[in-house]
Short mmCIF file of C-alpha atoms in Angstrom, two decimals:
data_model
loop_
_atom_site.label_atom_id
_atom_site.label_comp_id
_atom_site.label_asym_id
_atom_site.label_seq_id
_atom_site.Cartn_x
_atom_site.Cartn_y
_atom_site.Cartn_z
CA MET R 20 0.00 0.00 0.00
CA TYR R 21 2.89 2.38 0.54
CA ARG R 22 3.39 2.59 -3.23
CA PHE R 23 -0.25 3.59 -3.70
CA PHE R 24 -0.12 6.31 -1.03
CA ALA R 25 3.18 7.63 -2.40
CA ALA R 26 1.77 7.83 -5.93
CA VAL R 27 -1.40 9.58 -4.71
CA GLY R 28 0.72 11.99 -2.70
CA PHE R 29 2.80 12.93 -5.75
CA LEU R 30 -0.36 13.27 -7.85
CA PHE R 31 -1.92 15.75 -5.39
CA ALA R 32 1.41 17.60 -5.07
CA PHE R 33 1.73 18.13 -8.82
CA ALA R 34 -1.94 19.08 -9.07
CA GLY R 35 -1.45 21.64 -6.31
CA VAL R 36 1.62 23.12 -7.99
CA ALA R 37 -0.39 23.53 -11.20
CA HIS R 38 -2.53 26.04 -9.30
CA TRP R 39 0.47 28.43 -9.36
CA VAL R 40 2.22 27.32 -12.54
CA VAL R 41 -0.71 27.74 -14.94
CA PRO R 42 -1.70 31.34 -13.99
CA ALA R 43 1.94 32.46 -13.90
CA GLY R 44 2.59 30.94 -17.31
CA ARG R 45 -0.55 32.58 -18.69
CA GLN R 46 0.57 35.99 -17.38
CA ALA R 47 4.06 35.60 -18.83
CA TYR R 48 2.57 34.67 -22.20
CA ALA R 49 0.29 37.73 -22.08
CA LEU R 50 3.32 39.94 -21.40
CA VAL R 51 5.19 38.54 -24.39
CA ALA R 52 2.10 38.90 -26.60
CA ALA R 53 1.90 42.58 -25.61
CA ARG R 54 5.60 43.25 -26.27
CA ASP R 55 4.83 45.74 -29.08
CA ASP R 56 2.19 47.67 -27.11
CA ALA R 57 3.87 49.69 -24.36
CA ALA R 58 0.55 50.79 -22.79
CA ARG R 59 -0.80 47.24 -22.59
CA LEU R 60 2.56 46.00 -21.33
CA ALA R 61 2.50 48.57 -18.52
CA ASP R 62 -1.06 47.62 -17.56
CA LEU R 63 -0.15 43.95 -17.29
CA GLN R 64 2.98 44.57 -15.22
CA LEU R 65 1.19 46.92 -12.84
CA GLU R 66 -1.16 44.10 -11.80
CA GLY R 67 -0.10 42.97 -8.38
CA VAL R 68 2.60 45.66 -8.20
CA LEU R 69 0.62 48.86 -7.71
CA THR R 70 -1.37 47.88 -4.64
CA PRO R 71 -3.37 50.42 -2.59
CA GLN R 72 -0.60 50.36 0.01
CA ARG R 73 2.09 50.97 -2.63
CA ALA R 74 0.13 53.84 -4.18
CA ALA R 75 -0.43 55.47 -0.80
CA SER R 76 3.23 55.19 0.17
CA GLU R 77 4.40 56.62 -3.18
CA ILE R 78 2.05 59.57 -2.83
CA ASP R 79 3.20 60.25 0.74
CA ALA R 80 6.85 60.05 -0.33
CA ALA R 81 6.28 62.50 -3.20
CA LEU R 82 4.45 64.94 -0.93
CA ALA R 83 7.21 64.68 1.67
CA GLN R 84 9.63 65.89 -1.01
CA ASP R 85 7.24 68.67 -2.09
CA ASP R 86 6.86 66.94 -5.45
CA GLY R 87 3.28 67.74 -6.35
CA GLU R 88 3.78 66.67 -9.97
CA LEU R 89 4.78 63.11 -9.08
CA ALA R 90 2.06 62.86 -6.43
CA ALA R 91 -0.58 64.00 -8.93
CA SER R 92 0.71 61.43 -11.44
CA PHE R 93 0.30 58.63 -8.90
CA VAL R 94 -3.21 59.83 -8.06
CA GLU R 95 -4.16 59.78 -11.74
CA LEU R 96 -2.70 56.30 -12.14
CA ALA R 97 -4.40 55.02 -8.99
CA GLU R 98 -7.80 56.35 -10.06
CA ALA R 99 -7.38 54.84 -13.52
CA ARG R 100 -6.79 51.44 -11.90
CA GLY R 101 -9.67 51.73 -9.45
CA ILE R 102 -7.51 52.38 -6.38
CA GLU R 103 -9.03 54.78 -3.88
CA VAL R 104 -6.95 57.75 -2.71
CA SER R 105 -7.70 59.07 0.75
CA PRO R 106 -9.37 62.49 1.01
CA GLU R 107 -6.49 63.68 3.19
CA GLN R 108 -3.96 62.89 0.46
CA GLN R 109 -6.14 64.50 -2.20
CA ALA R 110 -6.36 67.68 -0.12
CA ARG R 111 -2.58 67.81 0.31
CA ILE R 112 -2.03 67.27 -3.41
CA ALA R 113 -4.54 69.97 -4.29
CA LEU R 114 -2.69 72.35 -1.98
CA ALA R 115 0.71 71.43 -3.45
CA ASN R 116 -0.60 71.97 -6.98
CA ALA R 117 -2.59 75.12 -6.28
CA PRO R 118 -2.10 77.85 -8.92
CA GLY R 119 -0.23 80.10 -6.49
CA ALA R 120 2.16 77.36 -5.37
CA ARG R 121 2.73 76.19 -8.94
CA PHE R 122 3.40 79.72 -10.11
CA ALA R 123 5.86 80.31 -7.28
CA ARG R 124 7.74 77.14 -8.23
CA GLY R 125 7.36 77.58 -11.96
CA ALA R 126 8.47 81.20 -12.33
CA GLY R 127 11.98 80.51 -11.12
CA ARG R 128 12.25 77.26 -13.07
CA PHE R 129 11.05 78.94 -16.27
CA GLY R 130 13.77 81.57 -15.89
CA GLN R 131 16.36 78.92 -15.09
CA GLY R 132 15.30 76.92 -18.13
CA PHE R 133 15.46 79.99 -20.37
CA LEU R 134 18.93 81.01 -19.21
CA THR R 135 20.58 77.62 -18.79
CA GLY R 136 18.41 75.23 -20.83
CA GLU R 137 18.07 72.99 -17.78
CA GLY R 138 14.77 71.89 -16.29
CA GLU R 139 12.99 68.64 -15.58
CA ASP R 140 9.46 69.95 -15.08
CA LEU R 141 6.99 71.59 -17.46
CA ALA R 142 8.01 75.12 -16.47
CA GLY R 143 11.71 74.40 -16.95
CA LEU R 144 11.18 72.83 -20.35
CA ALA R 145 8.92 75.73 -21.36
CA GLY R 146 11.74 78.13 -20.56
CA ALA R 147 14.29 76.00 -22.41
CA THR R 148 12.02 75.69 -25.44
CA ALA R 149 11.32 79.43 -25.42
CA SER R 150 15.04 80.15 -25.41
CA ASP R 151 15.57 77.66 -28.25
CA LEU R 152 12.80 79.26 -30.32
CA THR R 153 14.61 82.58 -30.07
CA VAL R 154 17.84 80.80 -31.17
CA TRP R 155 19.37 82.01 -27.89
CA GLY R 156 19.35 78.51 -26.47
CA ASP R 157 21.27 76.92 -29.32
CA VAL R 158 23.74 79.80 -29.53
CA ARG R 159 24.22 79.58 -25.75
CA ASP R 160 24.97 75.86 -25.98
CA LEU R 161 27.39 76.31 -28.87
CA GLY R 162 29.11 79.12 -26.98
CA ARG R 163 29.44 76.98 -23.86
CA GLU R 164 31.09 74.18 -25.81
CA ALA R 165 33.34 76.71 -27.60
CA ILE R 166 34.54 77.94 -24.20
CA HIS R 167 35.29 74.35 -23.19
CA TRP R 168 37.29 73.88 -26.40
CA ALA R 169 39.22 77.12 -25.84
CA LYS R 170 40.12 76.02 -22.31
CA GLY R 171 41.25 72.63 -23.50
CA GLU R 172 38.36 70.95 -21.72
CA PRO R 173 36.32 68.04 -23.16
CA VAL R 174 33.75 69.15 -25.73
CA ASP R 175 30.36 67.47 -25.87
CA ARG R 176 30.17 66.72 -29.58
CA LEU R 177 26.62 65.47 -29.30
CA MET R 178 25.52 68.77 -27.74
CA VAL R 179 27.22 70.65 -30.59
CA ASP R 180 25.38 68.49 -33.14
CA LEU R 181 22.04 69.00 -31.38
CA ALA R 182 22.52 72.75 -31.13
CA GLY R 183 23.44 72.95 -34.81
CA ALA R 184 20.38 70.93 -35.75
CA GLY R 185 18.31 73.14 -33.46
CA ILE R 186 19.30 76.30 -35.33
CA ALA R 187 18.25 74.67 -38.60
CA VAL R 188 14.95 73.44 -37.16
CA THR R 189 14.23 76.84 -35.59
CA GLY R 190 14.64 78.45 -38.99
CA ALA R 191 12.29 75.87 -40.50
CA THR R 192 9.80 76.51 -37.70
CA TYR R 193 9.63 80.21 -38.50
CA ALA R 194 9.56 79.57 -42.25
CA ALA R 195 6.69 77.06 -41.94
CA PHE R 196 4.80 79.11 -39.31
CA GLY R 197 5.37 76.61 -36.53
CA ALA R 198 4.80 73.39 -38.49
CA PRO R 199 7.86 71.50 -37.16
CA LEU R 200 7.28 72.66 -33.57
CA THR R 201 7.30 69.04 -32.38
CA LEU R 202 10.84 68.68 -33.72
CA ARG R 203 11.90 71.83 -31.93
CA ALA R 204 10.42 70.59 -28.65
CA GLY R 205 12.04 67.19 -29.15
CA LEU R 206 15.48 68.75 -29.60
CA SER R 207 14.96 70.77 -26.43
CA VAL R 208 14.07 67.54 -24.61
CA LEU R 209 17.23 65.87 -25.91
CA LYS R 210 19.48 68.74 -24.88
CA GLY R 211 17.87 68.97 -21.46
CA ALA R 212 18.18 65.21 -20.97
CA ARG R 213 21.84 65.37 -21.99
CA ARG R 214 22.57 68.01 -19.34
CA ALA R 215 20.51 66.27 -16.68
CA GLY R 216 22.25 62.94 -17.24
CA ALA R 217 18.97 61.33 -18.28
CA MET R 218 20.36 60.03 -21.57
CA GLY R 219 21.94 56.60 -21.57
CA GLY R 220 25.33 56.04 -23.13
CA ARG R 221 24.02 53.62 -25.75
CA PHE R 222 21.25 55.99 -26.79
CA ALA R 223 23.70 58.91 -27.00
CA GLY R 224 26.05 56.82 -29.13
CA ASN R 225 23.30 55.70 -31.50
CA LEU R 226 22.01 59.27 -31.80
CA ALA R 227 25.48 60.67 -32.52
CA THR R 228 26.07 57.99 -35.16
CA ALA R 229 22.75 58.78 -36.83
CA LEU R 230 23.44 62.53 -36.81
CA ARG R 231 26.92 62.19 -38.29
CA GLY R 232 25.85 59.45 -40.68
CA GLY R 233 23.33 61.67 -42.38
CA ARG R 234 20.31 59.55 -41.39
CA LYS R 235 18.06 62.60 -41.24
CA ALA R 236 14.73 60.76 -41.52
CA GLU R 237 15.56 58.47 -38.60
CA VAL R 238 16.74 61.36 -36.42
CA ALA R 239 13.68 63.48 -37.34
CA THR R 240 11.33 60.63 -36.39
CA LEU R 241 13.15 60.03 -33.10
CA VAL R 242 13.12 63.72 -32.18
CA ALA R 243 9.45 64.08 -33.12
CA ASP R 244 8.58 61.05 -30.94
CA LEU R 245 10.29 62.60 -27.93
CA GLY R 246 8.65 65.96 -28.58
CA ALA R 247 5.23 64.30 -28.72
CA ALA R 248 5.97 62.32 -25.56
CA GLY R 249 6.92 65.51 -23.76
CA SER R 250 3.74 67.29 -24.87
CA LYS R 251 1.52 64.39 -23.72
CA ALA R 252 3.22 63.23 -20.51
CA GLY R 253 5.45 66.13 -19.48
CA THR R 254 9.18 66.62 -19.42
CA ARG R 255 9.95 64.67 -16.27
CA ALA R 256 8.12 61.61 -17.55
CA THR R 257 10.00 61.86 -20.85
CA PHE R 258 13.33 62.20 -19.03
CA ALA R 259 12.47 59.23 -16.81
CA GLY R 260 11.53 57.09 -19.79
CA LEU R 261 14.53 58.25 -21.81
CA ARG R 262 16.85 56.71 -19.21
CA HIS R 263 15.65 53.30 -20.45
CA VAL R 264 15.63 54.06 -24.20
CA ASP R 265 18.49 52.87 -26.40
CA ASP R 266 17.37 53.72 -29.94
CA ALA R 267 14.63 55.10 -32.18
CA ALA R 268 12.41 52.08 -31.55
CA GLY R 269 12.54 52.77 -27.81
CA ALA R 270 11.64 56.41 -28.40
CA ALA R 271 8.60 55.26 -30.39
CA ARG R 272 7.57 53.02 -27.48
CA LEU R 273 7.92 55.94 -25.08
CA ARG R 274 5.71 58.07 -27.33
CA GLY R 275 3.08 55.31 -27.47
CA LEU R 276 3.06 55.01 -23.69
CA ALA R 277 2.83 58.78 -23.20
CA GLU R 278 0.02 59.16 -25.73
CA ALA R 279 -1.97 56.33 -24.12
CA LYS R 280 -1.36 57.19 -20.46
CA GLY R 281 -0.75 60.95 -20.42
CA GLY R 282 -0.20 62.21 -16.89
CA GLN R 283 0.08 58.64 -15.54
CA THR R 284 3.33 58.07 -17.44
CA LEU R 285 5.63 59.52 -14.78
CA ALA R 286 4.18 57.27 -12.08
CA ILE R 287 4.28 54.23 -14.39
CA VAL R 288 7.96 54.70 -15.20
CA LYS R 289 8.73 55.41 -11.53
CA THR R 290 7.03 52.13 -10.56
CA LEU R 291 8.16 49.80 -13.36
CA GLY R 292 11.41 51.31 -14.60
CA ARG R 293 12.56 49.67 -17.84
CA GLY R 294 9.65 47.25 -17.61
CA ALA R 295 7.31 50.09 -18.56
CA LEU R 296 8.68 49.93 -22.11
CA PHE R 297 10.29 46.55 -22.66
CA VAL R 298 9.47 42.91 -22.08
CA THR R 299 12.96 41.45 -21.67
CA GLU R 300 12.29 40.27 -18.12
CA ALA R 301 9.01 38.69 -19.19
CA MET R 302 10.84 36.65 -21.83
CA ALA R 303 12.99 35.09 -19.13
CA ARG R 304 9.89 34.55 -16.98
CA LEU R 305 8.07 32.93 -19.90
CA ALA R 306 10.96 30.52 -20.51
CA PHE R 307 11.02 29.61 -16.81
CA TRP R 308 7.28 29.02 -16.57
CA VAL R 309 7.18 27.02 -19.81
CA LEU R 310 9.83 24.69 -18.37
CA ALA R 311 7.96 24.59 -15.08
CA ALA R 312 4.68 23.78 -16.83
CA ALA R 313 6.33 21.03 -18.89
CA ALA R 314 7.90 19.50 -15.78
CA ASN R 315 4.58 19.75 -13.97
CA LEU R 316 2.75 18.03 -16.84
CA VAL R 317 5.28 15.20 -16.94
CA GLY R 318 4.98 14.84 -13.18
CA LEU R 319 1.18 14.74 -13.34
CA VAL R 320 1.16 12.05 -16.04
CA ALA R 321 3.81 9.96 -14.30
CA SER R 322 2.15 10.18 -10.88
CA PHE R 323 -1.26 9.38 -12.39
CA ASN R 324 0.15 6.28 -14.11
CA SER R 325 1.85 5.24 -10.87
CA THR R 326 -1.42 5.63 -9.00
CA VAL R 327 -3.32 3.48 -11.51
CA VAL R 328 -0.61 0.83 -11.43
CA ALA R 329 -0.61 0.82 -7.63
CA MET R 330 -4.40 0.40 -7.59
CA LEU R 331 -4.40 -2.51 -10.08
CA ARG R 332 -1.35 -4.33 -8.70
CA PRO R 333 -3.35 -6.20 -5.96
CA LEU R 334 -5.77 -7.49 -8.63
CA TRP R 335 -2.89 -8.83 -10.71
CA LYS R 336 -1.45 -10.61 -7.68
CA LYS R 337 -4.84 -12.24 -6.90
CA LYS R 338 -5.26 -13.46 -10.48
CA ARG R 339 -1.76 -14.93 -10.46
CA SER R 340 -2.35 -16.66 -7.12
CA ARG R 341 -5.65 -18.19 -8.37
CA ALA R 342 -4.20 -19.47 -11.61
CA PRO R 343 -4.16 -23.38 -11.71
CA LEU R 344 -0.85 -25.03 -11.35
CA PRO R 345 0.34 -27.01 -14.39
CA ALA R 346 -0.12 -30.78 -14.23
#
């Protein structure tokens, strides 16, 4: 009987494991199926990650740092996913984002963005874009790099290329009465990300190669994608996403996420990191769960066969014992 009980035990064990293996494998497959849809990918990965407790703690942390923009992004994301935000938190966020408070924060950042081209929020980017539209921003950046060259200091060749392209795009913007404004905004995003350290080395290398290789269509598409992302989700969200972008395809994913999620984008990237745009981790998870499911299936079949054999073995022994002896 011990063989029968052991087989039944293994059968129940493998059946119990299937309760976890099957749903996990299904989720991993859904992530891989959504690999080309950044918005759907983010929705799937947020399941089980953005809990009410996580949302509340992220909002409190943002408010503790006087970051009304990030707190508001988490509120928008929480509401979109059916997570309730406490009235106390909503009141604090409303106070942090009141017109007077926003103006007080934004006035200085607009001026800083206009003079230096640096800024990670909407006001800072507005100032940087305004300076670029007057050509002051690109001339300022070229002058800064010229000073570095004169002093024998390292020159940021990518910044020089972006500033040169910016002057050309600014001229086209005026000539076409603002038609390529998305390109102009995208170049401002790129220059601001370069100064803020929000641009990865691989992305910077690919961009520099495209600029110097004369691949104008590819660069124009990439820049337009970043400009559109900034207009839909804001500068900080674009900077945060750009840290995980390596090429033009990644910029297109970031644009798709920003256009689908809008103000939620900053909170999504803050929560998921690179997983907000790419499915590389899910591929590894899918491979693991496929192997686990295969092993579980083999175990189920083997334990079921062992159980049947253990049940029928006594009958075989009885038939053999009753068989007549040969004369």
